Amino acid sequence: MATTLLAACAPLDAADPGAPSRDSENPEAVTSSSHAAVAEPITFRGSSVSALDQAGAASIAVARPSGTVAGDVEIAVVATQSGITVTPPDGFRLVTSQVDTGSAVAGQGVGTSVFVRVAGPNEPASYRFGLSGRTRAVASILAYANVDAANPIDAVASASERATATQHRTPSIATTRDGAVLMGIYGMLSPRHPASATSTMSHERVDRSAGAAGSWAVHLAVYGSNPKTGPASESGRTAVSSAATDTATMTLLALRPKAAPAARTLFGAGFSPHNEAYYDRLIDLFGGMGVSRSFDGQRGVGPFLNTYQAQDVERGVASAYSFKYPPAEVIAGRHDAALRGFFEGIRDGHPVYWTYWHEPDDELYKNRVFTPADYRAAWRHIKDIANEVKASRPALTIYATLIIMEYSMTPKVAPSRPLLGPDGMYPGDDVIDVFGVDVYNTGAPKGKMDDPVQTYGKVIDFAQAHGKPWAIGELGSCAVAGDPGGRARFLSDSFSYWAERDYPPVYVAYFNLDWSDKTCDYRLDNDPAALEVWREAVENGIDAFD
């Protein structure tokens, strides 16, 4: 539901270190950087390693790394002679497998398999990996905390050695998250045992060979990085082996960090007219204000810089602003100056959730005003400009926020309004910072209540799968026909489900407008029960509904 003027209202707790605040000597200067929660960095728990120095065993056992707890991600690596199939124990799934037949040792090659598992509450003391034939082998398990359990592997690429050398380089990869941790994994067939290796990567995790003294060896080396700034293109990483060989596999893998826990939800409401008197009235009516959502009304980015930002900063609230320019014009660069001026005009430390063309669904799939490819390309073009400005402004707190209709994610509609793929709306994890939807209680005019599980479950699932916080750009309900307390219950049920999922939105803007000429009067002003629920959430947060 597009509107010409919106704002979101919610409190920011002054004790919250993430809340924007004003300098006492300059009340218009915002002194904090952001209210967004910060993810815990990926942490290495520990590793274990074992070796089969003589071929013959049908399996190889590896101990669980000390300190591993439920929810940790375990990476298992098994290096064998080539031609061996490695069968993992239950719970491990294959990430990648690479083989190099080489010629360093006549008739022998090397194969390296990488598996991943999320540790549960009752893990065994060791894990046993099956081997399809006689082989020398080295196996290791490495445990990490604060990895995204749903999507632990952010990127991976493998290659085989092509020439006899001591330096073995992995392919490059592109990470999609800030805070990814790299693993350089090298399986080598060394002419001499024992073998060793070194690397310029920050941390040596494993360096072990299997064989008879003075004979050839299967050699495994694993290295790790510190959390990396991203998204970024990561060049290949090199390991140097103690003996030259042309039989080696090289893998570069990035672990994806767990998404930051959602900050306390900022509750809000849309309002019109957007003047200071009504703005202040809503602060009183709704119990505070933490984020102001405004809409360009087809006037581009000018209204935000000319009016809305100053109003928000004066009141110490974050901003959520939507603007529109035709995608083809954006791609052609016709609005670059205005867009650059928009990002340059945002004040340091003032959180701004910016949205390009919110609710594009009908334009894309019903009226076909522009194509999904052009829409995604326009988003990427704008994000590139934002990134260029932000690169020289570390205190700039801006979040690219996609907002679509929740309706488009319903099972009957989603196939014709896809988020992903060549016809999808989603511009990509490297473009979008916050995934947003507009949600309405569509059953209200008929005396029905939309099921919060059906309404929000798919939204939260998508956000979590992509490691994104989520937001509700517009939330609204007509009075529920024949049920005076229906709207209050719709709100309460929504909040309870968010608490149950333990993944609440970063902000919610209630559509507090009289839309009677189109659907109904959405305002809470004359609905005391619904207003009381809203104020309770504003004051005590989502946990009050758990």
XYZ file of C-alpha atoms in Angstrom:
546
model
C 0.000 0.000 0.000
C 1.769 3.125 -1.194
C 1.206 6.389 0.628
C 2.393 9.897 -0.042
C 3.448 10.641 3.518
C 4.462 8.181 6.206
C 6.291 8.251 9.499
C 7.076 5.590 12.057
C 6.850 6.168 15.762
C 8.692 4.365 18.551
C 10.739 5.135 21.617
C 14.481 4.974 21.824
C 15.671 4.104 25.298
C 18.155 6.737 26.369
C 20.043 4.062 28.265
C 20.422 2.019 25.092
C 23.965 2.620 23.796
C 22.635 2.129 20.298
C 20.046 4.896 20.553
C 20.747 8.164 18.740
C 21.289 11.078 21.110
C 21.833 14.800 20.804
C 24.911 16.742 21.835
C 24.033 18.998 24.779
C 25.841 21.944 23.184
C 24.526 21.267 19.687
C 21.049 19.735 19.887
C 21.012 18.975 16.166
C 24.183 16.882 16.225
C 23.513 13.178 16.591
C 26.325 11.678 18.623
C 25.768 7.920 18.459
C 26.487 5.754 15.461
C 23.522 3.368 15.260
C 20.898 1.528 17.235
C 21.516 -1.744 15.387
C 22.702 -4.745 17.385
C 26.173 -6.086 16.670
C 26.784 -9.739 15.824
C 29.265 -11.697 17.915
C 32.378 -12.477 15.817
C 33.111 -16.004 14.685
C 35.344 -17.662 17.264
C 37.568 -20.721 16.830
C 36.739 -23.287 19.526
C 39.363 -25.898 18.793
C 40.411 -28.741 16.527
C 41.247 -32.432 16.650
C 43.225 -34.544 14.188
C 44.007 -38.212 13.596
C 46.025 -40.140 11.005
C 46.238 -43.572 9.413
C 49.937 -44.073 8.754
C 49.396 -47.480 7.162
C 46.646 -48.398 4.724
C 44.171 -51.050 5.765
C 41.541 -49.647 8.106
C 37.988 -49.263 6.790
C 37.417 -46.019 8.675
C 39.111 -43.223 10.545
C 37.885 -41.796 13.865
C 38.334 -38.184 14.963
C 37.634 -36.815 18.439
C 35.106 -34.057 19.023
C 37.108 -30.831 19.553
C 37.350 -29.864 23.198
C 35.006 -27.041 24.170
C 32.434 -27.687 21.436
C 28.894 -26.749 22.524
C 25.451 -27.081 20.975
C 25.013 -24.679 18.080
C 28.700 -24.617 17.151
C 29.568 -25.426 13.555
C 32.014 -28.278 12.940
C 34.065 -28.470 9.747
C 35.442 -31.941 9.032
C 38.283 -32.426 6.523
C 39.490 -35.828 5.364
C 42.535 -36.232 3.085
C 43.112 -39.662 1.509
C 44.745 -41.277 -1.474
C 42.773 -40.678 -4.662
C 40.023 -43.107 -5.597
C 38.710 -43.319 -2.038
C 35.120 -42.441 -1.204
C 34.691 -40.937 2.269
C 31.358 -41.608 4.016
C 30.628 -39.180 6.853
C 28.745 -40.044 10.044
C 25.141 -38.902 10.447
C 24.720 -35.148 10.605
C 27.685 -34.214 8.412
C 26.974 -33.057 4.857
C 29.439 -32.674 2.011
C 30.618 -29.147 1.197
C 33.199 -29.924 -1.488
C 35.457 -32.736 -2.681
C 38.552 -32.354 -4.853
C 40.888 -34.985 -6.368
C 44.342 -34.688 -7.931
C 45.890 -37.805 -9.486
C 49.240 -36.040 -10.104
C 52.574 -37.796 -10.574
C 54.597 -37.000 -7.438
C 54.297 -40.638 -6.386
C 53.776 -43.269 -9.073
C 50.261 -44.641 -9.038
C 49.094 -42.412 -6.200
C 46.976 -39.280 -5.983
C 45.224 -37.325 -3.258
C 41.588 -36.554 -2.507
C 40.274 -34.031 -0.008
C 36.675 -33.964 1.242
C 35.151 -31.194 3.384
C 32.008 -31.713 5.450
C 29.939 -29.494 7.763
C 27.722 -30.215 10.775
C 25.946 -28.181 13.459
C 26.714 -29.602 16.904
C 23.766 -30.751 18.990
C 23.325 -31.025 22.774
C 24.461 -34.678 22.978
C 27.493 -35.079 20.751
C 29.589 -38.281 20.803
C 33.180 -38.227 22.010
C 34.380 -38.989 18.475
C 33.153 -39.303 14.895
C 34.012 -42.141 12.503
C 34.348 -41.564 8.748
C 34.040 -44.573 6.461
C 36.697 -45.277 3.799
C 35.900 -47.245 0.641
C 39.382 -48.778 0.307
C 42.907 -49.097 1.673
C 44.476 -45.679 2.154
C 46.741 -43.526 4.217
C 44.621 -40.710 5.581
C 44.490 -37.634 7.796
C 41.208 -36.388 9.250
C 40.469 -33.279 11.295
C 37.451 -31.581 12.833
C 37.478 -27.855 13.552
C 34.778 -26.225 15.695
C 33.648 -22.607 15.483
C 31.173 -20.515 17.487
C 28.873 -17.756 16.152
C 28.589 -19.238 12.658
C 25.231 -19.049 10.884
C 23.836 -22.510 11.628
C 21.268 -22.335 8.807
C 23.830 -21.337 6.153
C 27.306 -21.920 7.583
C 29.229 -21.828 4.281
C 29.311 -18.357 2.770
C 31.549 -19.238 -0.192
C 33.855 -22.058 -1.289
C 36.121 -22.873 -4.232
C 38.592 -25.713 -4.868
C 41.315 -26.537 -7.393
C 44.045 -29.081 -8.103
C 47.771 -28.404 -8.514
C 49.000 -28.195 -12.126
C 52.783 -28.114 -11.734
C 55.444 -29.439 -9.400
C 55.906 -26.747 -6.748
C 56.199 -26.021 -3.063
C 53.704 -23.144 -3.221
C 50.057 -24.177 -3.569
C 47.421 -21.477 -4.070
C 43.660 -21.727 -3.635
C 41.178 -20.144 -6.039
C 39.660 -16.773 -5.032
C 36.146 -16.405 -3.605
C 33.663 -13.592 -2.948
C 32.177 -13.315 0.537
C 28.670 -11.938 1.053
C 28.853 -10.985 4.745
C 30.866 -8.756 6.973
C 32.766 -10.835 9.529
C 33.305 -13.985 7.445
C 36.233 -16.181 8.495
C 38.376 -17.822 5.818
C 39.751 -21.364 5.928
C 42.591 -22.419 3.635
C 42.510 -26.225 3.268
C 45.343 -28.116 1.551
C 45.443 -31.850 0.870
C 48.844 -32.914 -0.538
C 50.698 -36.029 -1.534
C 54.236 -35.493 -0.272
C 57.231 -37.506 -1.514
C 58.558 -37.670 2.058
C 57.060 -38.343 5.486
C 56.873 -36.539 7.823
C 55.745 -33.500 5.822
C 54.915 -29.997 6.983
C 53.657 -26.705 5.581
C 53.491 -22.999 6.335
C 51.187 -20.187 5.286
C 50.853 -16.430 5.601
C 47.293 -16.862 6.868
C 46.823 -15.704 10.456
C 46.348 -19.039 12.210
C 47.693 -22.542 11.675
C 44.959 -25.023 12.638
C 46.208 -28.381 11.323
C 49.544 -29.620 9.920
C 49.800 -33.409 9.865
C 50.941 -36.123 7.475
C 50.305 -39.876 7.399
C 52.875 -42.399 6.162
C 55.973 -44.398 6.982
C 59.167 -42.543 7.853
C 61.129 -41.772 4.708
C 58.268 -42.889 2.454
C 55.545 -40.849 0.780
C 52.708 -39.299 2.801
C 49.183 -37.975 2.630
C 49.464 -34.492 4.111
C 46.708 -32.183 5.427
C 47.199 -28.528 6.341
C 44.458 -26.114 7.419
C 44.787 -22.406 8.173
C 42.352 -19.727 9.329
C 41.891 -15.986 9.130
C 40.534 -13.433 11.552
C 37.020 -12.104 10.757
C 37.158 -10.242 7.457
C 35.563 -6.969 6.404
C 33.003 -7.640 3.708
C 31.319 -8.407 1.480
C 34.575 -8.633 -0.465
C 36.510 -10.473 -3.135
C 39.112 -12.599 -1.389
C 42.184 -13.548 -3.407
C 43.612 -17.052 -3.245
C 45.667 -18.074 -0.216
C 48.994 -19.899 -0.437
C 50.529 -22.727 1.592
C 54.175 -23.729 1.214
C 54.907 -27.464 1.503
C 58.153 -28.923 2.841
C 58.673 -30.913 -0.371
C 57.745 -30.066 -3.948
C 54.745 -31.926 -5.340
C 52.359 -31.684 -8.262
C 49.713 -33.655 -6.363
C 47.689 -31.289 -4.197
C 44.172 -29.941 -3.678
C 43.572 -26.374 -2.548
C 40.300 -25.126 -1.071
C 39.351 -21.667 0.168
C 36.207 -21.639 2.295
C 34.431 -18.771 4.048
C 32.328 -19.345 7.162
C 29.262 -17.132 7.323
C 28.770 -15.285 10.628
C 25.557 -15.586 12.575
C 23.241 -12.624 11.985
C 23.244 -9.943 14.634
C 20.454 -10.350 17.177
C 17.687 -7.895 16.496
C 17.837 -4.694 18.464
C 14.789 -3.719 20.503
C 12.021 -3.144 18.007
C 11.186 0.455 17.213
C 7.405 0.731 17.081
C 5.787 3.294 14.851
C 2.838 4.688 12.996
C 2.255 6.359 9.677
C 0.731 9.822 9.859
C -0.477 12.703 7.744
C -0.184 15.654 7.645
C 3.541 15.509 8.257
C 3.820 18.665 10.302
C 5.446 19.218 13.664
C 2.187 19.618 15.585
C 0.847 16.232 14.487
C 4.276 14.666 14.843
C 4.392 15.709 18.507
C 0.797 14.614 19.070
C 1.696 11.102 17.950
C 4.657 11.025 20.298
C 2.171 11.483 23.132
C -0.532 9.234 21.666
C 1.705 6.262 20.973
C 3.981 6.630 23.960
C 7.116 7.788 22.164
C 8.822 7.826 18.808
C 11.990 6.170 17.637
C 11.892 6.081 13.853
C 10.176 8.362 11.388
C 9.176 6.804 8.078
C 8.577 9.282 5.292
C 7.829 8.864 1.610
C 8.897 11.028 -1.312
C 5.517 11.367 -3.021
C 7.270 11.053 -6.421
C 9.622 13.921 -5.527
C 12.821 11.926 -5.200
C 15.238 12.473 -2.352
C 14.662 16.220 -1.918
C 11.927 16.112 0.759
C 14.117 14.121 3.128
C 17.030 16.521 2.993
C 14.823 19.608 2.959
C 12.358 18.667 5.720
C 12.138 15.207 7.228
C 15.715 14.665 8.387
C 15.773 17.914 10.377
C 12.482 17.021 12.077
C 13.757 13.562 12.985
C 17.131 14.745 14.267
C 15.475 17.455 16.354
C 13.402 14.796 18.072
C 16.261 12.318 18.367
C 14.718 9.584 16.199
C 16.004 7.418 13.375
C 14.670 7.855 9.839
C 13.168 5.415 7.335
C 12.790 7.055 3.934
C 11.456 5.723 0.620
C 12.041 7.301 -2.781
C 11.334 6.477 -6.420
C 13.100 7.034 -9.719
C 12.427 4.947 -12.856
C 14.906 2.050 -12.906
C 16.057 2.735 -16.471
C 16.910 6.313 -15.514
C 18.800 5.142 -12.436
C 20.814 2.612 -14.459
C 21.645 5.310 -17.020
C 23.000 7.546 -14.265
C 20.467 10.348 -14.721
C 19.941 10.715 -10.970
C 23.490 10.077 -9.762
C 24.006 13.655 -8.608
C 20.776 13.677 -6.601
C 21.454 10.262 -5.087
C 25.018 11.149 -4.164
C 23.738 14.373 -2.640
C 21.188 12.362 -0.660
C 23.777 10.121 0.966
C 26.235 12.967 1.449
C 23.482 15.024 3.102
C 22.697 12.409 5.766
C 24.179 13.444 9.063
C 26.891 11.345 10.647
C 25.540 9.079 13.362
C 21.896 9.543 12.338
C 20.478 6.070 11.477
C 18.655 6.067 8.147
C 16.848 3.060 6.679
C 16.599 3.998 3.004
C 14.352 2.222 0.527
C 14.336 2.406 -3.243
C 10.833 1.968 -4.708
C 9.008 0.268 -1.869
C 6.259 -2.165 -2.879
C 7.537 -2.752 -6.416
C 5.390 -5.885 -6.677
C 2.527 -4.555 -8.816
C 4.810 -2.547 -11.082
C 6.854 -5.685 -11.701
C 4.284 -8.434 -12.037
C 0.859 -6.875 -12.538
C 1.322 -3.653 -14.487
C 4.783 -4.576 -15.803
C 6.051 -1.013 -15.672
C 9.648 -2.232 -15.504
C 11.478 -5.563 -15.410
C 12.859 -7.408 -12.378
C 16.335 -7.286 -13.942
C 16.179 -3.486 -14.269
C 14.799 -3.135 -10.743
C 17.625 -5.190 -9.272
C 20.201 -3.365 -11.375
C 18.866 0.013 -10.202
C 19.120 -1.117 -6.587
C 22.713 -2.210 -7.135
C 23.584 1.076 -8.835
C 22.231 3.074 -5.913
C 23.945 0.843 -3.340
C 27.261 1.386 -5.170
C 26.827 5.141 -4.734
C 25.949 4.678 -1.059
C 29.032 2.527 -0.535
C 31.273 5.112 -2.214
C 30.007 7.834 0.115
C 30.192 5.595 3.175
C 33.790 4.594 2.393
C 34.981 8.067 3.417
C 32.363 8.520 6.178
C 32.789 5.768 8.798
C 30.227 7.457 11.075
C 27.538 7.288 8.378
C 24.849 4.811 9.490
C 22.713 3.952 6.477
C 20.842 0.697 5.821
C 19.552 -0.410 2.407
C 16.031 -1.693 3.184
C 13.980 -3.601 0.636
C 10.218 -3.355 1.285
C 7.786 -5.600 -0.610
C 4.186 -6.673 -0.004
C 3.843 -9.582 2.409
C 0.990 -10.680 0.129
C 3.537 -11.525 -2.574
C 5.114 -14.160 -0.327
C 1.880 -16.115 0.235
C 2.063 -19.653 -1.217
C -0.555 -19.070 -3.923
C 1.045 -15.849 -5.132
C 4.772 -16.379 -4.589
C 5.405 -18.455 -7.756
C 4.262 -15.542 -9.900
C 6.019 -12.921 -7.747
C 9.380 -14.523 -6.964
C 11.996 -13.053 -4.684
C 14.932 -14.992 -6.114
C 16.086 -15.995 -9.585
C 16.159 -14.092 -12.886
C 12.596 -12.829 -12.378
C 13.018 -12.080 -8.680
C 12.704 -8.840 -6.724
C 15.569 -9.453 -4.294
C 18.667 -7.516 -5.424
C 21.116 -9.709 -3.499
C 22.619 -10.198 -0.059
C 25.477 -7.855 -0.928
C 22.992 -5.066 -1.742
C 20.301 -5.377 0.932
C 20.974 -4.739 4.627
C 17.396 -5.110 5.938
C 14.569 -7.188 4.441
C 11.187 -5.466 4.846
C 7.525 -6.146 4.131
C 4.196 -4.319 4.392
C 1.610 -6.346 6.330
C -2.172 -5.886 6.555
C -4.814 -7.929 8.370
C -6.719 -8.672 5.168
C -9.447 -10.724 6.844
C -10.655 -7.883 9.103
C -13.542 -6.613 6.888
C -14.999 -10.134 6.917
C -14.603 -10.569 10.654
C -11.513 -12.765 10.329
C -7.976 -12.648 11.707
C -4.897 -13.465 9.660
C -2.790 -16.224 11.211
C 0.517 -14.711 12.427
C 2.365 -17.970 11.719
C 1.281 -17.842 8.082
C 1.793 -14.098 7.852
C 5.213 -13.672 9.439
C 6.744 -17.153 9.382
C 7.843 -17.036 5.754
C 9.168 -13.489 6.176
C 11.309 -14.394 9.188
C 12.474 -17.599 7.497
C 13.684 -15.649 4.455
C 15.416 -13.014 6.567
C 17.177 -15.618 8.696
C 18.199 -17.684 5.677
C 19.887 -14.616 4.217
C 21.366 -13.431 7.493
C 19.327 -10.220 7.494
C 17.366 -8.294 10.086
C 13.802 -7.560 9.001
C 11.368 -4.676 9.262
C 7.703 -3.843 8.672
C 7.347 -0.690 6.615
C 3.562 -0.631 7.047
C 1.444 -2.631 9.517
C -2.303 -2.121 9.524
C -5.692 -3.575 10.339
C -9.187 -2.334 9.760
C -11.603 -2.747 12.657
C -12.479 -6.453 12.688
C -16.122 -6.798 11.660
C -18.289 -8.004 14.560
C -15.321 -8.139 16.950
C -14.600 -4.903 18.877
C -11.377 -6.327 20.309
C -10.193 -7.884 17.059
C -7.674 -5.251 16.044
C -6.082 -5.285 19.509
C -5.838 -9.074 19.327
C -4.286 -8.905 15.840
C -1.540 -6.678 17.229
C -1.038 -8.760 20.348
C -0.900 -12.017 18.360
C 1.659 -10.474 16.015
C 3.908 -9.366 18.859
C 3.582 -12.732 20.592
C 4.664 -14.603 17.469
C 7.716 -12.359 17.001
C 8.666 -13.045 20.616
C 8.126 -16.786 20.119
C 10.424 -16.797 17.103
C 12.976 -14.710 19.020
C 13.637 -12.714 15.865
C 11.670 -9.464 16.136
C 11.765 -6.763 13.455
C 14.127 -3.824 13.847
C 11.268 -1.406 13.258
C 7.509 -1.459 12.697
C 5.486 1.427 11.294
C 1.759 1.208 11.982
C -0.343 2.646 9.135
C -2.222 5.130 11.280
C -4.152 6.854 8.502
C -7.800 7.231 7.532
C -7.880 5.324 4.242
C -11.684 5.114 4.092
C -11.880 6.166 0.462
C -9.844 3.071 -0.475
C -10.294 0.461 2.280
C -10.981 1.660 5.837
C -9.887 3.880 8.694
C -6.742 2.213 10.006
C -6.126 4.673 12.831
C -5.751 3.503 16.401
C -6.834 6.881 17.805
C -10.420 5.728 18.422
C -9.614 2.133 19.351
C -8.554 2.239 23.034
C -7.928 -1.503 23.294
C -5.619 -1.580 20.266
C -3.897 1.607 21.369
C -3.247 0.093 24.790
C -1.590 -2.955 23.200
C 0.568 -0.698 21.069
C 1.653 1.458 23.997
C 2.468 -1.668 26.014
C 4.802 -2.830 23.246
C 6.361 0.630 22.983
C 7.027 0.749 26.716
C 8.073 -2.818 27.462
C 9.114 -4.307 24.115
C 8.262 -7.584 22.441
C 9.261 -9.636 25.476
C 6.161 -8.375 27.266
C 4.116 -10.589 24.901
C 6.205 -13.732 25.254
